[in-house]
């Protein structure tokens, strides 16, 4: 029924895959039972010995069967039963072990039909709807006084608190804590023992809990409705005043009571006397402690708590104020009490006395006069003051709690949609022996709520079937709109008549007002009075009228109606309180600010204010997705075993539960517009996935339904599909849930493919660009090389000074080759111009250059290399001719081809003997000649026997010629006449190396030593160092410890 909306389930019940255990009722027609259960799709976990867990499963929908089932379940301890999604609850009047942590876990996140009926299941459904579909929801708890509404609301709050904030965030915990604790405070100040209920709520409460997108409570708001304040000054026989008074008197410490001028006996105070002896299940003393600590936890300051108790004390003392009259003027009896009141309210005692005895009146001319009260007026004023004090205290406590739990810093953009679950626990329908204005208001409120229930559950549902063209057997129900109209209709309704009477100047009494009602409402079928039905002795003339409420007939006593509706409080009290030095008290009385001459406008009457607040409440509820808990009171004795058939049947009847079952039975649990249904389930059918080819969405939906074989369980409306049982939907949801991962994979596959292709195209483009760019770089390099080297042929240095452009990486090798090519070409150009006669010298120099590889600084590159110095007349003017002769002889004798090098040298032998010698190196032999003896050959060594050369890096002229036989030749070249400081080492090295490499195609390694030159003589290693010696005229060898020292002159 209410699934009308719940239908728009957008989340699959994935969590609810728990297999139903099936019926445990053994000896029955199991198949039939199962069918019934399945068609209802409801809780099948309990055995049928406990009755039917959903009234929809009744064999026949009759009052008899309904009551039998209700009674059976009550007797079996099953206090909850469903009608679809509505929970019917019977007050067990005993502690039930069904609210623990296990139960919470069992219901958390489950579907309604997975567990036995429970408040927790509806709470969870409301919470799920709120969280999954971001719907504001409300849970409306109704039933008469003592039926268990307040208890139910507490369990609901408890459940919501338990399942939220799994991450234990501190700020959420504190909100939850305040929400839970506020109950304790509100009950202390707003509940009282009545003859119906020991803990009867004497105010209506609607609490909104705000949730963030996470589903965690972020705050809340409490609306309170019409506190029954007349209870403060007077209670019916056997009833009590509000709990708070008894809690203070019985639970307050001696010290506190003393400071409040109180004593710990409620019998001492007029206002609590009636209830002083009443036995109750409440423990006032321990409750007082709990309330004190709750106030602290919620966030009331010490001063505020103190003020609260001072106000309570002032009210109690006010009740004990008595007046006496000496016939002339009225006096307060007992100044002490007045003094205490003024102390507790932080006001001036004289003003208090004055307020109690006089009223200030503004005359027409703007003058202000003080008018003394009669004794009766004084008592009336005192009581009105006490009631107002208490009412404002209660209102202030509620607003203070609201201030604390209100959602702060809320930003919908940042925090997502703020959703709300409302819980309504409002006074139930009441019939007392003496029913007054309060009962009238309360019962009117229940009429309004019943209207809402009818609207949502019975009327809208049936209207929708009609609208959608679904074949529908209309179900009759009693529509209480007529009673609502009786009360609230403009001009004709009881409220209007009351208000009119209050406005009329002059002595309009309650009886006059009753007369007026009798006249105006005589024809109304739900209104009567003794005057209208004179034979009915249950009513008195001029006192009673009766309304036939949807829940039963209630006879109201009109006495006090006008006063209560006017809710008169002398302005003087308001000003007195506004001027209190206690800031808390002052805050409660802002209207005391106005001076007497300013107060002109008539305030709205109590009934009108109440009506307005109830209309606002109904509007608030109507825009939310409602969940219902219908409470039933099994008996009047608060007995856990008694099931009073008549009483219960009466409640079932007026709550319209039977009609509810009928509509539900005939109705459809789920409905959805075709396009949305299709969108959600199209993947479960081959004809509709991914898109259908049918003419309309409706046909496509039919295809889905037919494919699954659900034809029997649905009806096709004009725009919507109607599904009878939740199980059908559940099956569809399950199938959808199994398909979703496959679809996700499919989508992932397609998307990944698209991504890969995109990446691939990008890479290709990148490579194309890179290729072009590389080609461009290569070409650019070529162009640049071409540009720079275009004129090298005509350049004086053949382009040697032209700088090569940096090549791109791809051309590194090419670059090396081209630079080499250019260098070769360049060299060729240089070499080409050298005359052949110079070639030998050039080659020798090149060989020396590479052999010495830069390690010897001075090697004579700058001078002309003459080679054969001994035969050079300029170098050796005296001996050259002699040498030329000798060399000719040797040439013909040994057959050498050419002289590689010749010159004088100083030589040392293995006996450390150093002598001057001539050295002749030819292409066949190396000769050691004695210059002094006509160049006699002293030694002739084949050129082949030389393997390497060693020289130093210095300027000395020492050369070691290494031989194969490790009998090396060590000598120091000497200069001739040509130039005294010529270096000839380079020339010898160059000539020999060139000869070896070019002619002999062999190798002659050259070692350039930095400090010590090593060689062998007759196989023995020798080290040679060079030392400068002052006074030395020519270089000469000397023996050293491990070889020789070449002493050179100091230049
Ligand atoms: N679920 C329940 N479990 C146990 N006792 C309950 C339950 N519901 C109600 N009662 C008893 O019934 C009394 C009246 O319930 P309450 O909720 O105050 O009624 P209402 O708010 O409808 O007037 C409670 O004080 C409690 O003793
Ligand atoms: Mg209650």
PDB file of N, CA, C and O in Angstrom, residues 214-253:
ATOM      1  N   UNK A 214      25.678   9.916   3.794  1.00  0.00           N
ATOM      2  CA  UNK A 214      26.211   8.641   4.290  1.00  0.00           C
ATOM      3  C   UNK A 214      25.182   7.834   5.039  1.00  0.00           C
ATOM      4  O   UNK A 214      25.423   6.684   5.383  1.00  0.00           O
ATOM      5  N   UNK A 215      24.077   8.496   5.375  1.00  0.00           N
ATOM      6  CA  UNK A 215      23.080   7.827   6.197  1.00  0.00           C
ATOM      7  C   UNK A 215      23.385   7.932   7.673  1.00  0.00           C
ATOM      8  O   UNK A 215      22.852   7.166   8.466  1.00  0.00           O
ATOM      9  N   UNK A 216      24.233   8.871   8.050  1.00  0.00           N
ATOM     10  CA  UNK A 216      24.509   9.051   9.470  1.00  0.00           C
ATOM     11  C   UNK A 216      23.758  10.270   9.979  1.00  0.00           C
ATOM     12  O   UNK A 216      23.675  11.271   9.283  1.00  0.00           O
ATOM     13  N   UNK A 217      23.212  10.168  11.205  1.00  0.00           N
ATOM     14  CA  UNK A 217      22.451  11.308  11.728  1.00  0.00           C
ATOM     15  C   UNK A 217      23.351  12.509  11.977  1.00  0.00           C
ATOM     16  O   UNK A 217      24.439  12.375  12.533  1.00  0.00           O
ATOM     17  N   UNK A 218      22.889  13.665  11.513  1.00  0.00           N
ATOM     18  CA  UNK A 218      23.693  14.868  11.696  1.00  0.00           C
ATOM     19  C   UNK A 218      23.001  15.861  12.615  1.00  0.00           C
ATOM     20  O   UNK A 218      23.590  16.854  13.002  1.00  0.00           O
ATOM     21  N   UNK A 219      21.760  15.573  12.938  1.00  0.00           N
ATOM     22  CA  UNK A 219      21.057  16.498  13.808  1.00  0.00           C
ATOM     23  C   UNK A 219      19.596  16.140  13.854  1.00  0.00           C
ATOM     24  O   UNK A 219      19.189  15.077  13.384  1.00  0.00           O
ATOM     25  N   UNK A 220      18.814  17.034  14.407  1.00  0.00           N
ATOM     26  CA  UNK A 220      17.401  16.727  14.487  1.00  0.00           C
ATOM     27  C   UNK A 220      16.612  17.929  14.950  1.00  0.00           C
ATOM     28  O   UNK A 220      17.183  19.001  15.182  1.00  0.00           O
ATOM     29  N   UNK A 221      15.322  17.723  15.001  1.00  0.00           N
ATOM     30  CA  UNK A 221      14.468  18.801  15.486  1.00  0.00           C
ATOM     31  C   UNK A 221      13.233  18.175  16.126  1.00  0.00           C
ATOM     32  O   UNK A 221      12.665  17.228  15.601  1.00  0.00           O
ATOM     33  N   UNK A 222      12.867  18.736  17.272  1.00  0.00           N
ATOM     34  CA  UNK A 222      11.683  18.208  17.968  1.00  0.00           C
ATOM     35  C   UNK A 222      10.574  19.250  17.897  1.00  0.00           C
ATOM     36  O   UNK A 222      10.814  20.421  18.189  1.00  0.00           O
ATOM     37  N   UNK A 223       9.399  18.834  17.460  1.00  0.00           N
ATOM     38  CA  UNK A 223       8.228  19.698  17.552  1.00  0.00           C
ATOM     39  C   UNK A 223       7.365  19.158  18.680  1.00  0.00           C
ATOM     40  O   UNK A 223       7.086  17.960  18.724  1.00  0.00           O
ATOM     41  N   UNK A 224       6.970  20.047  19.572  1.00  0.00           N
ATOM     42  CA  UNK A 224       6.077  19.574  20.630  1.00  0.00           C
ATOM     43  C   UNK A 224       4.701  20.169  20.422  1.00  0.00           C
ATOM     44  O   UNK A 224       4.568  21.276  19.904  1.00  0.00           O
ATOM     45  N   UNK A 225       3.707  19.416  20.790  1.00  0.00           N
ATOM     46  CA  UNK A 225       2.329  19.859  20.579  1.00  0.00           C
ATOM     47  C   UNK A 225       1.559  19.858  21.880  1.00  0.00           C
ATOM     48  O   UNK A 225       1.648  18.889  22.652  1.00  0.00           O
ATOM     49  N   UNK A 226       0.815  20.923  22.078  1.00  0.00           N
ATOM     50  CA  UNK A 226      -0.123  21.095  23.188  1.00  0.00           C
ATOM     51  C   UNK A 226       0.200  20.276  24.431  1.00  0.00           C
ATOM     52  O   UNK A 226      -0.287  19.160  24.603  1.00  0.00           O
ATOM     53  N   UNK A 227       0.966  20.853  25.296  1.00  0.00           N
ATOM     54  CA  UNK A 227       1.215  20.229  26.593  1.00  0.00           C
ATOM     55  C   UNK A 227      -0.053  20.384  27.432  1.00  0.00           C
ATOM     56  O   UNK A 227      -0.653  21.458  27.473  1.00  0.00           O
ATOM     57  N   UNK A 228      -0.414  19.336  28.086  1.00  0.00           N
ATOM     58  CA  UNK A 228      -1.637  19.396  28.901  1.00  0.00           C
ATOM     59  C   UNK A 228      -1.314  20.120  30.204  1.00  0.00           C
ATOM     60  O   UNK A 228      -1.115  19.507  31.251  1.00  0.00           O
ATOM     61  N   UNK A 229      -1.294  21.453  30.130  1.00  0.00           N
ATOM     62  CA  UNK A 229      -0.766  22.204  31.272  1.00  0.00           C
ATOM     63  C   UNK A 229      -1.751  22.298  32.428  1.00  0.00           C
ATOM     64  O   UNK A 229      -1.342  22.549  33.551  1.00  0.00           O
ATOM     65  N   UNK A 230      -3.035  22.033  32.167  1.00  0.00           N
ATOM     66  CA  UNK A 230      -3.989  22.107  33.276  1.00  0.00           C
ATOM     67  C   UNK A 230      -3.614  21.108  34.370  1.00  0.00           C
ATOM     68  O   UNK A 230      -3.958  21.280  35.535  1.00  0.00           O
ATOM     69  N   UNK A 231      -2.856  20.072  33.954  1.00  0.00           N
ATOM     70  CA  UNK A 231      -2.409  19.061  34.909  1.00  0.00           C
ATOM     71  C   UNK A 231      -1.521  19.667  36.004  1.00  0.00           C
ATOM     72  O   UNK A 231      -1.451  19.130  37.105  1.00  0.00           O
ATOM     73  N   UNK A 232      -0.880  20.789  35.699  1.00  0.00           N
ATOM     74  CA  UNK A 232       0.021  21.391  36.686  1.00  0.00           C
ATOM     75  C   UNK A 232      -0.749  21.777  37.941  1.00  0.00           C
ATOM     76  O   UNK A 232      -0.269  21.605  39.061  1.00  0.00           O
ATOM     77  N   UNK A 233      -1.984  22.274  37.756  1.00  0.00           N
ATOM     78  CA  UNK A 233      -2.709  22.746  38.937  1.00  0.00           C
ATOM     79  C   UNK A 233      -3.783  21.779  39.422  1.00  0.00           C
ATOM     80  O   UNK A 233      -4.265  21.878  40.541  1.00  0.00           O
ATOM     81  N   UNK A 234      -4.136  20.837  38.561  1.00  0.00           N
ATOM     82  CA  UNK A 234      -5.221  19.952  38.988  1.00  0.00           C
ATOM     83  C   UNK A 234      -5.120  18.615  38.257  1.00  0.00           C
ATOM     84  O   UNK A 234      -4.817  18.585  37.058  1.00  0.00           O
ATOM     85  N   UNK A 235      -5.344  17.533  38.975  1.00  0.00           N
ATOM     86  CA  UNK A 235      -5.318  16.222  38.340  1.00  0.00           C
ATOM     87  C   UNK A 235      -6.593  15.466  38.704  1.00  0.00           C
ATOM     88  O   UNK A 235      -7.195  15.718  39.724  1.00  0.00           O
ATOM     89  N   UNK A 236      -6.938  14.546  37.831  1.00  0.00           N
ATOM     90  CA  UNK A 236      -8.101  13.718  38.144  1.00  0.00           C
ATOM     91  C   UNK A 236      -7.730  12.769  39.272  1.00  0.00           C
ATOM     92  O   UNK A 236      -6.559  12.533  39.554  1.00  0.00           O
ATOM     93  N   UNK A 237      -8.743  12.211  39.847  1.00  0.00           N
ATOM     94  CA  UNK A 237      -8.513  11.310  40.974  1.00  0.00           C
ATOM     95  C   UNK A 237      -7.579  10.171  40.557  1.00  0.00           C
ATOM     96  O   UNK A 237      -7.765   9.567  39.496  1.00  0.00           O
ATOM     97  N   UNK A 238      -6.580   9.931  41.387  1.00  0.00           N
ATOM     98  CA  UNK A 238      -5.666   8.804  41.120  1.00  0.00           C
ATOM     99  C   UNK A 238      -4.566   9.133  40.126  1.00  0.00           C
ATOM    100  O   UNK A 238      -3.690   8.304  39.883  1.00  0.00           O
ATOM    101  N   UNK A 239      -4.590  10.336  39.573  1.00  0.00           N
ATOM    102  CA  UNK A 239      -3.545  10.685  38.619  1.00  0.00           C
ATOM    103  C   UNK A 239      -2.502  11.548  39.295  1.00  0.00           C
ATOM    104  O   UNK A 239      -2.643  11.975  40.436  1.00  0.00           O
ATOM    105  N   UNK A 240      -1.408  11.763  38.541  1.00  0.00           N
ATOM    106  CA  UNK A 240      -0.333  12.572  39.118  1.00  0.00           C
ATOM    107  C   UNK A 240      -0.080  13.816  38.276  1.00  0.00           C
ATOM    108  O   UNK A 240      -0.472  13.896  37.111  1.00  0.00           O
ATOM    109  N   UNK A 241       0.625  14.740  38.878  1.00  0.00           N
ATOM    110  CA  UNK A 241       1.165  15.867  38.139  1.00  0.00           C
ATOM    111  C   UNK A 241       2.319  15.334  37.272  1.00  0.00           C
ATOM    112  O   UNK A 241       2.614  14.137  37.279  1.00  0.00           O
ATOM    113  N   UNK A 242       2.995  16.186  36.537  1.00  0.00           N
ATOM    114  CA  UNK A 242       4.127  15.746  35.701  1.00  0.00           C
ATOM    115  C   UNK A 242       5.215  15.112  36.567  1.00  0.00           C
ATOM    116  O   UNK A 242       5.435  15.514  37.710  1.00  0.00           O
ATOM    117  N   UNK A 243       5.890  14.127  36.006  1.00  0.00           N
ATOM    118  CA  UNK A 243       6.904  13.385  36.764  1.00  0.00           C
ATOM    119  C   UNK A 243       7.926  14.315  37.398  1.00  0.00           C
ATOM    120  O   UNK A 243       8.423  14.051  38.483  1.00  0.00           O
ATOM    121  N   UNK A 244       8.260  15.408  36.695  1.00  0.00           N
ATOM    122  CA  UNK A 244       9.380  16.244  37.136  1.00  0.00           C
ATOM    123  C   UNK A 244       9.230  16.710  38.587  1.00  0.00           C
ATOM    124  O   UNK A 244      10.209  16.766  39.329  1.00  0.00           O
ATOM    125  N   UNK A 245       7.983  17.021  38.988  1.00  0.00           N
ATOM    126  CA  UNK A 245       7.791  17.513  40.361  1.00  0.00           C
ATOM    127  C   UNK A 245       8.151  16.443  41.386  1.00  0.00           C
ATOM    128  O   UNK A 245       8.862  16.707  42.346  1.00  0.00           O
ATOM    129  N   UNK A 246       7.646  15.230  41.142  1.00  0.00           N
ATOM    130  CA  UNK A 246       7.900  14.146  42.107  1.00  0.00           C
ATOM    131  C   UNK A 246       9.368  13.766  42.099  1.00  0.00           C
ATOM    132  O   UNK A 246       9.944  13.438  43.117  1.00  0.00           O
ATOM    133  N   UNK A 247       9.961  13.821  40.917  1.00  0.00           N
ATOM    134  CA  UNK A 247      11.381  13.486  40.830  1.00  0.00           C
ATOM    135  C   UNK A 247      12.206  14.466  41.645  1.00  0.00           C
ATOM    136  O   UNK A 247      13.110  14.071  42.384  1.00  0.00           O
ATOM    137  N   UNK A 248      11.846  15.751  41.551  1.00  0.00           N
ATOM    138  CA  UNK A 248      12.597  16.756  42.305  1.00  0.00           C
ATOM    139  C   UNK A 248      12.383  16.544  43.803  1.00  0.00           C
ATOM    140  O   UNK A 248      13.341  16.498  44.579  1.00  0.00           O
ATOM    141  N   UNK A 249      11.124  16.381  44.211  1.00  0.00           N
ATOM    142  CA  UNK A 249      10.829  16.289  45.634  1.00  0.00           C
ATOM    143  C   UNK A 249      11.377  15.002  46.245  1.00  0.00           C
ATOM    144  O   UNK A 249      11.842  14.984  47.379  1.00  0.00           O
ATOM    145  N   UNK A 250      11.344  13.925  45.460  1.00  0.00           N
ATOM    146  CA  UNK A 250      11.785  12.634  46.033  1.00  0.00           C
ATOM    147  C   UNK A 250      13.257  12.362  45.759  1.00  0.00           C
ATOM    148  O   UNK A 250      13.900  11.625  46.504  1.00  0.00           O
ATOM    149  N   UNK A 251      13.765  12.941  44.704  1.00  0.00           N
ATOM    150  CA  UNK A 251      15.135  12.588  44.319  1.00  0.00           C
ATOM    151  C   UNK A 251      16.146  13.679  44.614  1.00  0.00           C
ATOM    152  O   UNK A 251      17.345  13.417  44.662  1.00  0.00           O
ATOM    153  N   UNK A 252      15.683  14.917  44.832  1.00  0.00           N
ATOM    154  CA  UNK A 252      16.618  16.018  45.082  1.00  0.00           C
ATOM    155  C   UNK A 252      17.312  15.843  46.424  1.00  0.00           C
ATOM    156  O   UNK A 252      16.710  15.348  47.379  1.00  0.00           O
ATOM    157  N   UNK A 253      18.570  16.236  46.481  1.00  0.00           N
ATOM    158  CA  UNK A 253      19.297  16.097  47.753  1.00  0.00           C
ATOM    159  C   UNK A 253      18.726  17.086  48.762  1.00  0.00           C
ATOM    160  O   UNK A 253      18.084  18.072  48.399  1.00  0.00           O
TER     161      UNK A 253
END
